[in-house]
Amino acid sequence: MAGLTFPSAAKIAAREMRAARGRFAFVVLSVAIGVAALTGVRGFSASFRDALLLRARSIMAADLSARMFQQPTPEERRGLDAMAASGVEMTPVTELLSMASSVKTMEPLLVSLKAVDPARYPFYGTVELQPAGSLRSVLGPDTVVVADDLLVRMQMQIGDQLKIGSRVFRIAAVVTNEPDRLSGSFAAGPRVLISREGLEASGLLAPGSHAGQRYLFKVPLGPRGAAGQDAVVAGMKERLEKVLPESQVVDYRETNPALSEGLERATSLLSLMSLVALVLGAVGVAMAMRAHLQQRLDTIAIMKSLGARSSQIMKIYLLQTLLLGGLGGLLGVGLGVLVQVAFPLLLARLINVQTDLHVQVRAVATGLGVGVLTTLLFTLPPLLDIRNVRPILILRRAVEQSEDPFVSAIWKKLRKSGAQLAAAALIVAGLATIATTLSDSATVGRVFTVGLVVVLMVLVAASAGVLTLLRWFLARTRLALPSVVRHGLANLYRPGNPSAALLAAVGLGVMQIASVALVERAVVHELKISAAPNLPNVFLIDITPEEEAGVRAMLQTEPSVTAPPELLPVVSSRILALDGVPATQAKVKNFPRRMLQSISLTWSDAPPPGVTVVAGHWWSASQAEAGREHPLVAINQPQAERLNLHPGSTVTFAAQDGQFVATVAAITKSDGRHAFSRAEFVLPRQCLAGLPVVWYGGVHVDPARVGEFQRALYRSYPTVTVINVAQALETIRGVVLQITYVIQFLAAFSIFAGVVILASSIAGTRYRRIREVVVLKTLGATRARIAAVFSIEFAVLGLVAGIVGLGFANAVAEVLLRRMTVEYHLALGWNLLALAGVSLLTVGTGWLASHRVLGQKPLEVLREE
């Protein structure tokens, strides 16, 4: 075999593959399922995330928003022009309060004006009108569109004339939903949308007016589509903060905390699923190739007896590995593409999730490359063992099996071969590199990379320890146990049985599958809480203290209200100093200083609904009682970052004719879905006692009956302003629910793929059982006895692997969930059910693969010896 060429080696490899199709089926199946899960999950999740990002942008109507209370300076205007020259689209949105009156009755009403350019606004999403129409065709220089409550309050209808400032406008339509309603101002008075030409003609924009200005920006599409646009938006935000230092800049990810957290958690979990598919495929490849090469030891010995060198034999099996990896990879890519195409159709039919029907070429290439690479990596150790094969030892291996414990045998092998150490290091480095590349979440990639090495080492040691403990147990209870049980347990550590390796592989697979299931359950539970159908979707403004009790009573009896109301007191104030530095000199980050002169304070004895403490501590009852002497304040996290405040900082507030200094006790984060979500400064009740109060409220109203609710409230309390965000919040709720459904679908697919791979790994050991069955039958054992022995072996294998794997799965899930800011709970019942499932899987799979072994005739096997 001197000078074996690659074509010749490839022919030998292909001939051997044709002669052992059944054995190679496990390798191909493991690679194919792993690649299919990787390609399908990663490809569809990429398409779905693109769709989600587009929906997130539509809730803000733009990629970025900059809020300011003055016109841009010449220098700021030059910066904005430079951004426009680079391809950034921009449109201003002006918001102000004004009086409007009906031309017929001339009764005035305070309204909230919003002036937009209908040719450009909104960049994402649509303004929904009644009757249906586009904003561009309806809104002109002499028309306006209004909220339904304006028609109720002024007893008007579409087509009537409305006077605003010095101009008269025709009401062209009713606005039922604005894409950026949640990011706009919640000012008193019914909503009126007006064109920018109409606002200028009205004469309301006189010098010194208190109009608020928002600039909406749409950045050019990034090189990687919507998903790759994240980096572009982040860079543009930094640039915009420098151009407009006195503005408050936010991007589409900050519009609604529930949606942004849902996106982040979905990204992390989908990345974890991709990594799990990778590792499970690798486990299947490792077990199947290890079993195959053990079966080919006779062939290797014969080739060496005929003069073949180790390098030539390794060349044959290396090409065989690449052929198997390529075949499995191509089959897996085909299955993955079917998943990418089928998932959107299935989800569109079931839960109305619309995604583009296109194949993610990048995911396909990644899946194929990762499939071949992992196959090659995990066959390196057995390939390197070929160098140590001696023909005489292989031909006599039936009587010279080593009985060294598993760890001792591994240690001797590694001590003799530095190449095995290098191969192990290469496998770990390769998997870590792939994990880092595949992970869309730095958290998942970091935890996975560090945890993989630790878990593999501990799993191998734990598996070997269990086998050693089992041997010790049998040595002391040998006579007390039934012979079938004794034989089944002893089978786990018999010479030549890869129980420790199989325990480690199955334990790792169980850990990966259970980790996905545990994290998915916790994340979906959190997302469903944030998408609960009874959260406030209508907000009430300017409820006087005299009206508060009556409004509360009415909300509790109104049939259109479906949940208890949330009411919060608001005290007007201003900030005089931050950490002792006057407000006019304090360093603030992208926060208009004018806003320091008009802030709202509220009180609460405990963290309000939807508010969590992220730094510091909420005050105790005794601290709240001492509120007058030692004022404390909790500040919303974005506001604290802009004002450079942290627990222990001080803020000097002025309210009415007095002032007080409050110490920051806690930094909080709100979910954006409750009445307290817009309360940025919360203090104990005693701190604000005696100050003038206006009440705000939040209530959930049946979205189809909001108009009915507005009319009922107006009849009893005509001065209370209703802010209807039901449609906007229903959009967000729908998106979050879609995220949960997609996570559940993909998690179920990943878990199914993992179970198939684990089953193929266990089934790959069937060839090792043929010789044992023949020996037992020759000695007179019946099929029933052999079946009982194998069943006990499979069951114990599954129980031990399940206990070890589930233990690590809970530890990994707790770490990941903590980093995702999701609460972890030990689900004891679920873990016990999973343990029983693992045991049943090993027994069932073992027998599905091994039942034919029982029918093997001893003479057939002995003739092959």
CSV table of C-alpha atoms in Angstrom, one decimal, residues 6-419:
chain,number,residue,atom,x,y,z
A,6,PHE,CA,-6.3,10.3,-2.1
A,7,PRO,CA,-8.4,8.8,-4.9
A,8,SER,CA,-7.4,5.3,-3.9
A,9,ALA,CA,-8.1,6.1,-0.2
A,10,ALA,CA,-11.5,7.6,-1.2
A,11,LYS,CA,-12.4,4.4,-3.2
A,12,ILE,CA,-11.5,2.2,-0.2
A,13,ALA,CA,-13.5,4.5,2.2
A,14,ALA,CA,-16.5,4.5,-0.1
A,15,ARG,CA,-16.4,0.7,-0.6
A,16,GLU,CA,-16.4,0.2,3.2
A,17,MET,CA,-19.3,2.6,3.6
A,18,ARG,CA,-21.3,0.6,1.1
A,19,ALA,CA,-20.5,-2.6,2.9
A,20,ALA,CA,-21.7,-1.2,6.3
A,21,ARG,CA,-24.7,0.9,5.5
A,22,GLY,CA,-26.5,0.1,8.7
A,23,ARG,CA,-23.5,1.1,10.9
A,24,PHE,CA,-23.0,4.4,9.1
A,25,ALA,CA,-26.7,5.2,9.3
A,26,PHE,CA,-26.2,6.3,12.9
A,27,VAL,CA,-23.4,8.7,11.9
A,28,VAL,CA,-25.3,10.2,9.0
A,29,LEU,CA,-28.5,10.4,11.1
A,30,SER,CA,-26.7,12.2,13.9
A,31,VAL,CA,-25.1,14.7,11.6
A,32,ALA,CA,-28.2,15.2,9.6
A,33,ILE,CA,-30.5,15.8,12.6
A,34,GLY,CA,-27.9,18.2,14.2
A,35,VAL,CA,-27.5,20.2,11.0
A,36,ALA,CA,-31.2,20.2,10.3
A,37,ALA,CA,-31.9,21.6,13.8
A,38,LEU,CA,-29.1,24.1,13.5
A,39,THR,CA,-30.1,25.2,10.0
A,40,GLY,CA,-33.8,25.2,10.6
A,41,VAL,CA,-33.8,26.9,14.0
A,42,ARG,CA,-31.1,29.4,13.1
A,43,GLY,CA,-32.6,30.1,9.6
A,44,PHE,CA,-36.1,30.6,10.8
A,45,SER,CA,-35.2,32.5,13.9
A,46,ALA,CA,-33.2,34.9,11.7
A,47,SER,CA,-36.2,35.5,9.5
A,48,PHE,CA,-38.5,35.8,12.5
A,49,ARG,CA,-36.2,38.2,14.2
A,50,ASP,CA,-36.1,40.4,11.1
A,51,ALA,CA,-39.9,40.5,11.2
A,52,LEU,CA,-39.9,41.3,15.0
A,53,LEU,CA,-37.4,44.1,14.5
A,54,LEU,CA,-39.7,45.6,11.9
A,55,ARG,CA,-42.6,45.4,14.2
A,56,ALA,CA,-40.6,47.0,17.0
A,57,ARG,CA,-39.7,49.9,14.7
A,58,SER,CA,-43.3,50.4,13.8
A,59,ILE,CA,-44.2,50.9,17.4
A,60,MET,CA,-41.9,53.9,17.4
A,61,ALA,CA,-42.5,54.8,13.7
A,62,ALA,CA,-38.8,55.2,13.3
A,63,ASP,CA,-35.4,53.8,14.2
A,64,LEU,CA,-34.5,56.7,16.4
A,65,SER,CA,-36.2,59.6,18.1
A,66,ALA,CA,-34.8,62.8,19.5
A,67,ARG,CA,-37.0,64.9,21.8
A,68,MET,CA,-36.1,68.6,22.4
A,69,PHE,CA,-37.9,71.8,23.5
A,70,GLN,CA,-36.2,74.3,21.3
A,71,GLN,CA,-35.4,74.7,17.6
A,72,PRO,CA,-32.0,73.3,16.5
A,73,THR,CA,-29.1,75.8,16.6
A,74,PRO,CA,-27.2,76.6,13.3
A,75,GLU,CA,-24.5,74.1,14.5
A,76,GLU,CA,-27.0,71.4,15.3
A,77,ARG,CA,-28.8,72.0,12.0
A,78,ARG,CA,-25.4,71.5,10.1
A,79,GLY,CA,-25.0,68.2,12.0
A,80,LEU,CA,-28.5,67.1,11.0
A,81,ASP,CA,-27.9,68.1,7.4
A,82,ALA,CA,-24.7,66.0,7.4
A,83,MET,CA,-26.6,63.0,8.6
A,84,ALA,CA,-29.2,63.5,5.9
A,85,ALA,CA,-26.4,63.6,3.3
A,86,SER,CA,-25.2,60.2,4.5
A,87,GLY,CA,-28.6,58.7,3.7
A,88,VAL,CA,-30.5,59.1,7.0
A,89,GLU,CA,-34.1,60.1,6.5
A,90,MET,CA,-35.6,62.6,9.0
A,91,THR,CA,-39.0,64.2,9.8
A,92,PRO,CA,-40.0,66.5,12.6
A,93,VAL,CA,-43.0,65.9,14.8
A,94,THR,CA,-44.3,69.0,16.8
A,95,GLU,CA,-46.5,68.5,19.8
A,96,LEU,CA,-48.2,71.3,21.8
A,97,LEU,CA,-51.4,72.2,23.6
A,98,SER,CA,-53.9,74.6,22.1
A,99,MET,CA,-57.5,75.6,22.3
A,100,ALA,CA,-59.9,74.5,19.6
A,101,SER,CA,-63.5,75.3,19.0
A,102,SER,CA,-66.4,74.2,16.9
A,103,VAL,CA,-67.4,76.7,14.2
A,104,LYS,CA,-71.0,76.1,15.0
A,105,THR,CA,-71.0,76.6,18.8
A,106,MET,CA,-67.6,78.3,19.4
A,107,GLU,CA,-67.2,76.4,22.6
A,108,PRO,CA,-63.5,76.1,23.3
A,109,LEU,CA,-61.7,72.9,24.3
A,110,LEU,CA,-58.1,72.2,25.2
A,111,VAL,CA,-56.6,69.8,22.6
A,112,SER,CA,-53.2,68.1,22.1
A,113,LEU,CA,-51.9,69.0,18.7
A,114,LYS,CA,-49.5,66.8,16.8
A,115,ALA,CA,-48.1,68.2,13.6
A,116,VAL,CA,-46.5,65.8,11.1
A,117,ASP,CA,-45.5,65.6,7.5
A,118,PRO,CA,-47.9,63.0,6.0
A,119,ALA,CA,-45.6,62.4,3.1
A,120,ARG,CA,-42.9,61.0,5.4
A,121,TYR,CA,-44.6,60.2,8.7
A,122,PRO,CA,-44.5,57.4,9.8
A,123,PHE,CA,-41.4,55.7,8.6
A,124,TYR,CA,-42.7,52.3,9.9
A,125,GLY,CA,-46.2,51.2,10.6
A,126,THR,CA,-49.4,53.0,9.6
A,127,VAL,CA,-51.8,55.5,11.1
A,128,GLU,CA,-55.1,53.7,11.3
A,129,LEU,CA,-58.1,55.9,10.4
A,130,GLN,CA,-61.9,55.6,10.4
A,131,PRO,CA,-63.1,55.6,7.7
A,132,ALA,CA,-60.2,53.6,6.3
A,133,GLY,CA,-57.7,55.6,4.3
A,134,SER,CA,-54.0,56.6,4.2
A,135,LEU,CA,-52.8,59.6,6.2
A,136,ARG,CA,-51.1,61.0,3.1
A,137,SER,CA,-54.4,61.1,1.2
A,138,VAL,CA,-56.5,62.4,4.1
A,139,LEU,CA,-54.3,65.0,5.9
A,140,GLY,CA,-53.7,68.2,4.0
A,141,PRO,CA,-53.1,71.9,4.7
A,142,ASP,CA,-56.8,72.5,5.4
A,143,THR,CA,-57.8,69.2,7.1
A,144,VAL,CA,-57.2,67.5,10.4
A,145,VAL,CA,-57.8,64.0,11.8
A,146,VAL,CA,-59.0,63.8,15.4
A,147,ALA,CA,-59.4,61.2,18.2
A,148,ASP,CA,-62.9,59.9,18.8
A,149,ASP,CA,-63.2,61.6,22.3
A,150,LEU,CA,-63.0,65.1,20.6
A,151,LEU,CA,-66.2,64.3,18.7
A,152,VAL,CA,-67.8,63.1,21.9
A,153,ARG,CA,-66.8,66.2,23.9
A,154,MET,CA,-67.7,68.7,21.2
A,155,GLN,CA,-70.7,66.9,19.8
A,156,MET,CA,-69.2,67.0,16.3
A,157,GLN,CA,-68.8,64.5,13.5
A,158,ILE,CA,-66.6,63.8,10.5
A,159,GLY,CA,-66.9,66.7,8.0
A,160,ASP,CA,-67.5,69.4,10.5
A,161,GLN,CA,-65.3,72.5,10.8
A,162,LEU,CA,-62.8,72.9,13.7
A,163,LYS,CA,-61.1,76.2,14.4
A,164,ILE,CA,-57.5,76.0,15.6
A,165,GLY,CA,-55.6,79.2,16.1
A,166,SER,CA,-56.5,81.5,13.3
A,167,ARG,CA,-57.5,78.9,10.8
A,168,VAL,CA,-60.5,76.7,10.2
A,169,PHE,CA,-59.9,73.0,9.3
A,170,ARG,CA,-62.3,70.2,8.2
A,171,ILE,CA,-62.3,67.0,10.2
A,172,ALA,CA,-61.4,64.4,7.6
A,173,ALA,CA,-61.3,61.2,9.7
A,174,VAL,CA,-61.0,59.7,13.2
A,175,VAL,CA,-57.6,58.4,14.2
A,176,THR,CA,-57.9,55.0,15.9
A,177,ASN,CA,-54.2,54.1,16.3
A,178,GLU,CA,-50.9,56.0,15.9
A,179,PRO,CA,-47.8,53.8,15.7
A,180,ASP,CA,-45.8,56.1,18.0
A,181,ARG,CA,-48.6,56.8,20.5
A,182,LEU,CA,-46.6,55.3,23.4
A,183,SER,CA,-43.5,57.3,22.6
A,184,GLY,CA,-45.3,60.6,22.2
A,185,SER,CA,-46.5,62.9,24.9
A,186,PHE,CA,-49.5,62.1,27.2
A,187,ALA,CA,-50.8,65.6,27.2
A,188,ALA,CA,-54.2,66.7,28.4
A,189,GLY,CA,-56.9,67.1,25.8
A,190,PRO,CA,-58.1,65.1,22.9
A,191,ARG,CA,-55.7,64.2,20.1
A,192,VAL,CA,-55.6,66.2,16.9
A,193,LEU,CA,-53.2,65.4,14.0
A,194,ILE,CA,-52.5,68.3,11.7
A,195,SER,CA,-50.1,68.8,8.8
A,196,ARG,CA,-47.0,71.0,9.3
A,197,GLU,CA,-48.4,73.4,6.7
A,198,GLY,CA,-51.6,73.7,8.6
A,199,LEU,CA,-49.8,74.3,11.9
A,200,GLU,CA,-47.7,77.1,10.4
A,201,ALA,CA,-50.9,78.7,8.9
A,202,SER,CA,-52.6,78.6,12.3
A,203,GLY,CA,-50.2,81.1,13.8
A,204,LEU,CA,-49.6,78.9,16.9
A,205,LEU,CA,-45.9,78.6,16.5
A,206,ALA,CA,-45.1,82.1,17.7
A,207,PRO,CA,-41.7,82.9,19.3
A,208,GLY,CA,-41.6,81.6,22.9
A,209,SER,CA,-44.3,78.9,22.4
A,210,HIS,CA,-44.0,75.8,24.5
A,211,ALA,CA,-44.1,73.4,21.6
A,212,GLY,CA,-42.3,70.1,22.0
A,213,GLN,CA,-40.3,68.9,19.1
A,214,ARG,CA,-39.5,65.3,18.2
A,215,TYR,CA,-37.3,64.3,15.3
A,216,LEU,CA,-37.8,60.8,13.8
A,217,PHE,CA,-35.0,59.2,12.0
A,218,LYS,CA,-34.8,56.2,9.6
A,219,VAL,CA,-31.3,54.9,9.1
A,220,PRO,CA,-30.1,53.2,5.8
A,221,LEU,CA,-30.5,49.4,5.7
A,222,GLY,CA,-27.4,47.7,7.2
A,223,PRO,CA,-25.2,45.1,5.3
A,224,ARG,CA,-26.9,42.2,7.1
A,225,GLY,CA,-30.5,43.3,6.7
A,226,ALA,CA,-32.8,44.2,9.6
A,227,ALA,CA,-30.8,42.1,12.1
A,228,GLY,CA,-27.5,43.7,11.1
A,229,GLN,CA,-29.1,47.1,11.4
A,230,ASP,CA,-28.8,47.0,15.2
A,231,ALA,CA,-25.2,48.0,15.0
A,232,VAL,CA,-26.0,50.8,12.5
A,233,VAL,CA,-28.7,52.2,14.8
A,234,ALA,CA,-26.4,52.0,17.9
A,235,GLY,CA,-23.7,53.9,16.0
A,236,MET,CA,-26.2,56.5,14.7
A,237,LYS,CA,-27.6,57.0,18.2
A,238,GLU,CA,-24.1,57.9,19.6
A,239,ARG,CA,-23.6,60.3,16.7
A,240,LEU,CA,-27.0,61.9,17.2
A,241,GLU,CA,-26.4,62.4,20.9
A,242,LYS,CA,-23.3,64.4,20.0
A,243,VAL,CA,-25.1,66.4,17.4
A,244,LEU,CA,-28.1,67.2,19.7
A,245,PRO,CA,-26.5,67.3,23.2
A,246,GLU,CA,-29.6,68.9,24.7
A,247,SER,CA,-32.1,66.4,23.4
A,248,GLN,CA,-33.4,63.1,24.7
A,249,VAL,CA,-32.4,60.4,22.2
A,250,VAL,CA,-34.0,56.9,22.3
A,251,ASP,CA,-34.0,54.1,19.7
A,252,TYR,CA,-36.7,51.6,18.8
A,253,ARG,CA,-35.5,49.1,21.4
A,254,GLU,CA,-36.3,51.5,24.2
A,255,THR,CA,-39.9,52.2,23.2
A,256,ASN,CA,-41.5,49.5,25.2
A,257,PRO,CA,-39.6,47.5,27.9
A,258,ALA,CA,-41.9,44.4,27.5
A,259,LEU,CA,-41.1,44.2,23.8
A,260,SER,CA,-37.4,45.0,24.0
A,261,GLU,CA,-37.0,42.4,26.8
A,262,GLY,CA,-39.0,39.9,24.8
A,263,LEU,CA,-36.7,40.5,21.8
A,264,GLU,CA,-33.5,40.1,23.9
A,265,ARG,CA,-34.8,36.9,25.6
A,266,ALA,CA,-36.0,35.4,22.4
A,267,THR,CA,-32.6,36.1,20.8
A,268,SER,CA,-30.7,34.5,23.7
A,269,LEU,CA,-33.0,31.5,23.8
A,270,LEU,CA,-32.9,30.9,20.0
A,271,SER,CA,-29.1,31.2,20.1
A,272,LEU,CA,-29.1,28.6,22.9
A,273,MET,CA,-31.2,26.3,20.8
A,274,SER,CA,-28.8,26.6,17.9
A,275,LEU,CA,-25.9,25.7,20.2
A,276,VAL,CA,-27.7,22.8,21.7
A,277,ALA,CA,-28.4,21.4,18.2
A,278,LEU,CA,-24.7,21.7,17.5
A,279,VAL,CA,-23.6,19.9,20.7
A,280,LEU,CA,-26.2,17.1,20.4
A,281,GLY,CA,-25.2,16.4,16.8
A,282,ALA,CA,-21.6,16.3,18.0
A,283,VAL,CA,-22.5,13.8,20.8
A,284,GLY,CA,-24.2,11.6,18.3
A,285,VAL,CA,-21.3,11.7,15.9
A,286,ALA,CA,-18.8,10.9,18.6
A,287,MET,CA,-20.7,7.8,19.9
A,288,ALA,CA,-21.5,6.5,16.4
A,289,MET,CA,-18.0,6.9,15.0
A,290,ARG,CA,-16.5,5.5,18.1
A,291,ALA,CA,-18.6,2.4,17.8
A,292,HIS,CA,-17.8,2.1,14.1
A,293,LEU,CA,-14.1,2.4,14.5
A,294,GLN,CA,-14.1,-0.2,17.3
A,295,GLN,CA,-15.9,-2.6,14.8
A,296,ARG,CA,-13.2,-1.9,12.2
A,297,LEU,CA,-10.3,-2.8,14.4
A,298,ASP,CA,-9.9,-6.2,12.8
A,299,THR,CA,-9.8,-4.6,9.3
A,300,ILE,CA,-7.2,-2.1,10.6
A,301,ALA,CA,-5.1,-4.9,12.0
A,302,ILE,CA,-5.2,-6.8,8.8
A,303,MET,CA,-4.2,-3.7,6.7
A,304,LYS,CA,-1.3,-3.2,9.1
A,305,SER,CA,-0.3,-6.8,8.7
A,306,LEU,CA,-0.1,-6.3,5.0
A,307,GLY,CA,2.3,-3.4,5.4
A,308,ALA,CA,0.0,-0.4,5.6
A,309,ARG,CA,1.2,2.5,7.6
A,310,SER,CA,-0.8,4.3,10.3
A,311,SER,CA,-0.9,7.5,8.2
A,312,GLN,CA,-2.3,5.7,5.2
A,313,ILE,CA,-5.1,4.0,7.3
A,314,MET,CA,-5.8,7.4,8.9
A,315,LYS,CA,-6.1,8.9,5.5
A,316,ILE,CA,-8.8,6.3,4.5
A,317,TYR,CA,-10.9,6.9,7.7
A,318,LEU,CA,-10.3,10.7,7.5
A,319,LEU,CA,-11.8,10.7,4.0
A,320,GLN,CA,-14.6,8.4,5.2
A,321,THR,CA,-15.3,10.9,8.0
A,322,LEU,CA,-15.5,13.8,5.6
A,323,LEU,CA,-17.8,11.8,3.3
A,324,LEU,CA,-20.1,10.9,6.2
A,325,GLY,CA,-20.0,14.5,7.5
A,326,GLY,CA,-20.7,15.9,4.0
A,327,LEU,CA,-23.5,13.4,3.3
A,328,GLY,CA,-25.1,14.0,6.7
A,329,GLY,CA,-24.6,17.7,6.3
A,330,LEU,CA,-26.3,17.8,2.9
A,331,LEU,CA,-29.2,15.7,4.2
A,332,GLY,CA,-29.5,18.0,7.2
A,333,VAL,CA,-29.4,21.1,5.1
A,334,GLY,CA,-32.3,19.7,3.0
A,335,LEU,CA,-34.3,19.0,6.2
A,336,GLY,CA,-33.4,22.4,7.6
A,337,VAL,CA,-34.5,24.2,4.5
A,338,LEU,CA,-37.8,22.4,4.7
A,339,VAL,CA,-38.1,23.6,8.3
A,340,GLN,CA,-37.3,27.2,7.2
A,341,VAL,CA,-40.1,27.1,4.6
A,342,ALA,CA,-42.6,25.1,6.6
A,343,PHE,CA,-42.4,27.0,9.9
A,344,PRO,CA,-43.6,30.3,8.4
A,345,LEU,CA,-46.5,28.6,6.7
A,346,LEU,CA,-47.5,26.8,9.8
A,347,LEU,CA,-47.2,29.8,12.1
A,348,ALA,CA,-49.0,32.1,9.7
A,349,ARG,CA,-51.9,29.6,9.7
A,350,LEU,CA,-52.0,29.1,13.5
A,351,ILE,CA,-51.0,32.4,15.1
A,352,ASN,CA,-50.8,34.9,12.2
A,353,VAL,CA,-47.0,35.3,12.3
A,354,GLN,CA,-46.0,36.7,8.9
A,355,THR,CA,-42.3,36.1,7.9
A,356,ASP,CA,-40.7,36.2,4.5
A,357,LEU,CA,-40.6,32.9,2.7
A,358,HIS,CA,-36.9,32.8,1.8
A,359,VAL,CA,-34.1,30.5,2.6
A,360,GLN,CA,-31.4,31.9,4.8
A,361,VAL,CA,-28.3,31.1,2.7
A,362,ARG,CA,-26.0,32.1,5.6
A,363,ALA,CA,-27.7,29.6,7.9
A,364,VAL,CA,-27.4,26.9,5.3
A,365,ALA,CA,-23.7,27.5,4.7
A,366,THR,CA,-23.1,27.6,8.5
A,367,GLY,CA,-25.0,24.4,9.1
A,368,LEU,CA,-23.1,22.5,6.4
A,369,GLY,CA,-19.8,23.8,7.6
A,370,VAL,CA,-20.5,23.1,11.2
A,371,GLY,CA,-21.7,19.6,10.5
A,372,VAL,CA,-18.5,18.6,8.6
A,373,LEU,CA,-16.3,20.4,11.2
A,374,THR,CA,-17.9,18.8,14.3
A,375,THR,CA,-17.8,15.4,12.6
A,376,LEU,CA,-14.1,15.8,11.9
A,377,LEU,CA,-13.4,17.1,15.4
A,378,PHE,CA,-15.1,14.3,17.3
A,379,THR,CA,-13.5,11.6,15.2
A,380,LEU,CA,-10.0,12.8,15.9
A,381,PRO,CA,-9.4,10.8,19.1
A,382,PRO,CA,-10.5,7.4,17.6
A,383,LEU,CA,-8.5,8.2,14.4
A,384,LEU,CA,-5.4,9.0,16.4
A,385,ASP,CA,-5.9,5.6,18.2
A,386,ILE,CA,-5.1,3.9,14.9
A,387,ARG,CA,-1.4,4.7,15.4
A,388,ASN,CA,-1.4,2.6,18.6
A,389,VAL,CA,-3.1,-0.4,17.0
A,390,ARG,CA,-0.8,-3.5,16.9
A,391,PRO,CA,-2.0,-6.4,14.8
A,392,ILE,CA,-1.1,-9.1,17.4
A,393,LEU,CA,-3.0,-7.3,20.2
A,394,ILE,CA,-6.1,-6.7,18.0
A,395,LEU,CA,-6.2,-10.3,16.8
A,396,ARG,CA,-6.0,-11.5,20.4
A,397,ARG,CA,-8.3,-8.8,21.9
A,398,ALA,CA,-11.1,-11.2,22.7
A,399,VAL,CA,-9.0,-12.7,25.5
A,400,GLU,CA,-6.8,-9.6,26.5
A,401,GLN,CA,-9.4,-7.0,27.3
A,402,SER,CA,-8.2,-4.4,29.8
A,403,GLU,CA,-10.2,-4.2,33.0
A,404,ASP,CA,-8.8,-0.9,34.1
A,405,PRO,CA,-11.3,1.5,35.5
A,406,PHE,CA,-12.5,4.1,32.9
A,407,VAL,CA,-10.6,7.1,34.4
A,408,SER,CA,-7.4,5.0,34.8
A,409,ALA,CA,-7.6,3.8,31.2
A,410,ILE,CA,-8.1,7.4,30.0
A,411,TRP,CA,-5.3,8.7,32.0
A,412,LYS,CA,-2.9,6.0,30.7
A,413,LYS,CA,-4.0,6.7,27.2
A,414,LEU,CA,-3.5,10.5,27.5
A,415,ARG,CA,-0.1,9.9,29.3
A,416,LYS,CA,1.1,7.9,26.4
A,417,SER,CA,-0.1,10.2,23.7
A,418,GLY,CA,0.3,13.9,23.7
A,419,ALA,CA,-1.7,13.9,20.4
